[in-house]
Coordinates of C-alpha atoms in Angstrom, one line a residue:
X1 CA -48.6 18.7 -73.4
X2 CA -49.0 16.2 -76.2
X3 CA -46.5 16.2 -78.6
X4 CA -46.6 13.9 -81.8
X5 CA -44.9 13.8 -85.2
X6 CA -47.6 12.6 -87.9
X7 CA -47.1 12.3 -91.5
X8 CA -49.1 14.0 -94.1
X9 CA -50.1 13.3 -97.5
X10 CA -51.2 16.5 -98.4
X11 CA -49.8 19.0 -96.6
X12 CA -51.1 22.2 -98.0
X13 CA -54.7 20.8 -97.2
X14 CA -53.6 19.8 -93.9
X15 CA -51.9 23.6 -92.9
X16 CA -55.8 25.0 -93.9
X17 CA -57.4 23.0 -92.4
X18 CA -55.2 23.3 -89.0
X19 CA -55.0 27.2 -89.3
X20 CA -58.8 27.3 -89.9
X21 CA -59.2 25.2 -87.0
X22 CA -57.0 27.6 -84.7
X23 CA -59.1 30.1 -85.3
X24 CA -61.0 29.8 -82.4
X25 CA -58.6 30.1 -80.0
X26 CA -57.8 33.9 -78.7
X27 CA -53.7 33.2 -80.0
X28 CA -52.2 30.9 -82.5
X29 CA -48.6 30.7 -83.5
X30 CA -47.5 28.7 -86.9
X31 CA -43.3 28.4 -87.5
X32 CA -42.8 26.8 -91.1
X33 CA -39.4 25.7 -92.2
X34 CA -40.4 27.0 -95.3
X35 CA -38.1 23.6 -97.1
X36 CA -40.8 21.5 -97.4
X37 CA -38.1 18.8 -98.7
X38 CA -35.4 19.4 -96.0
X39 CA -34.0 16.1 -94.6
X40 CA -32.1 18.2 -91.9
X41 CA -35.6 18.4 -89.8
X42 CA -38.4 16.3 -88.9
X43 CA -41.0 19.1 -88.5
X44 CA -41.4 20.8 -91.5
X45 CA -44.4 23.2 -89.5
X46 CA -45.5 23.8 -85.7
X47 CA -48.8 25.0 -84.6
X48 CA -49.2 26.0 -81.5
X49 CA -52.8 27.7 -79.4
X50 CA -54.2 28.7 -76.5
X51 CA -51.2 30.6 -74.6
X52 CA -51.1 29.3 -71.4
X53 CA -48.8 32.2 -69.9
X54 CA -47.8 35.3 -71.4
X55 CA -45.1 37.9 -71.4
X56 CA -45.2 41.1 -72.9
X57 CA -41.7 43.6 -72.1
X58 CA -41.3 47.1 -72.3
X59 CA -38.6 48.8 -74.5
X60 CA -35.0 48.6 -72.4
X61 CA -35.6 45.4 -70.2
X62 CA -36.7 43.0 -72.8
X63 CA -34.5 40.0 -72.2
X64 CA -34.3 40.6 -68.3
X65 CA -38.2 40.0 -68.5
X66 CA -38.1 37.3 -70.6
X67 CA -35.1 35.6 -68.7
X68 CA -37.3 35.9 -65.4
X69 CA -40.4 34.1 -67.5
X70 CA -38.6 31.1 -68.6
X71 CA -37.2 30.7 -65.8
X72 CA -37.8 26.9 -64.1
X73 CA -40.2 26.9 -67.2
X74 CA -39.6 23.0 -68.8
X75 CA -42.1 22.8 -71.6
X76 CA -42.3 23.8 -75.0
X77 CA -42.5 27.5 -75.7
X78 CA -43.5 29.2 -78.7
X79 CA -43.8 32.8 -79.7
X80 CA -42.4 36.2 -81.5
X81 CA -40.0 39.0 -80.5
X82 CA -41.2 42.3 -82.1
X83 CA -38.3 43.5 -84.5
X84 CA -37.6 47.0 -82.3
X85 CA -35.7 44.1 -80.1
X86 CA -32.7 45.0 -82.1
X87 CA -32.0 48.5 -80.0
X88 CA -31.4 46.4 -77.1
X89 CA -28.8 43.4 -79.2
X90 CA -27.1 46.3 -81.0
X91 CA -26.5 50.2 -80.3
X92 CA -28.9 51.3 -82.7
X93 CA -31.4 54.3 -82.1
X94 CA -34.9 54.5 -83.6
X95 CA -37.0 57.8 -83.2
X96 CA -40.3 55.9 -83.9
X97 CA -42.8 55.2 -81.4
X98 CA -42.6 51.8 -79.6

């Protein structure tokens, strides 16, 4: 995996022109700091495509599934957890459909 850190003039042009880009790949993720000015952080955005691996988890065994995916995994992972995730951190009940 090739990570590097480059500096931007014009960032706003650059995020565009990245997100256009990643467009023709079948997944893209992008995390923003959203402080464009933070000193706290060196990467102010993260773009990531092309999932190599996947895991999707059923309602109840979430963060079993997931422990068992990152398992011996040493790379850089990026990705989303779907906000129902919060039945299985707290004791809360929804009567919606998964």
């Amino acid at each position: 995996m090739n990570r590097t850190l480059l500096p931007v003039d014009d960032a706003d042009t650059f995020k565009r022109k990245a997100l256009k880009w990643a467009c023709q790949f079948n997944s893209c993720i992008l995390l923003d700091s959203n402080y464009p000015h933070n000193k706290n952080t060196q990467i102010q955005w993260l773009l990531a495509v092309d999932a190599l691996d996947s895991v999707c988890a059923q309602a109840g065994n979430a963060f079993l599934s997931l422990d068992q995916f990152i398992a011996g995994k040493r790379s850089l992972m990026a990705g989303f957890l779907a906000y129902d995730l919060k039945n299985e951190v707290e004791h809360l009940e929804s009567k919606k459909k998964d």
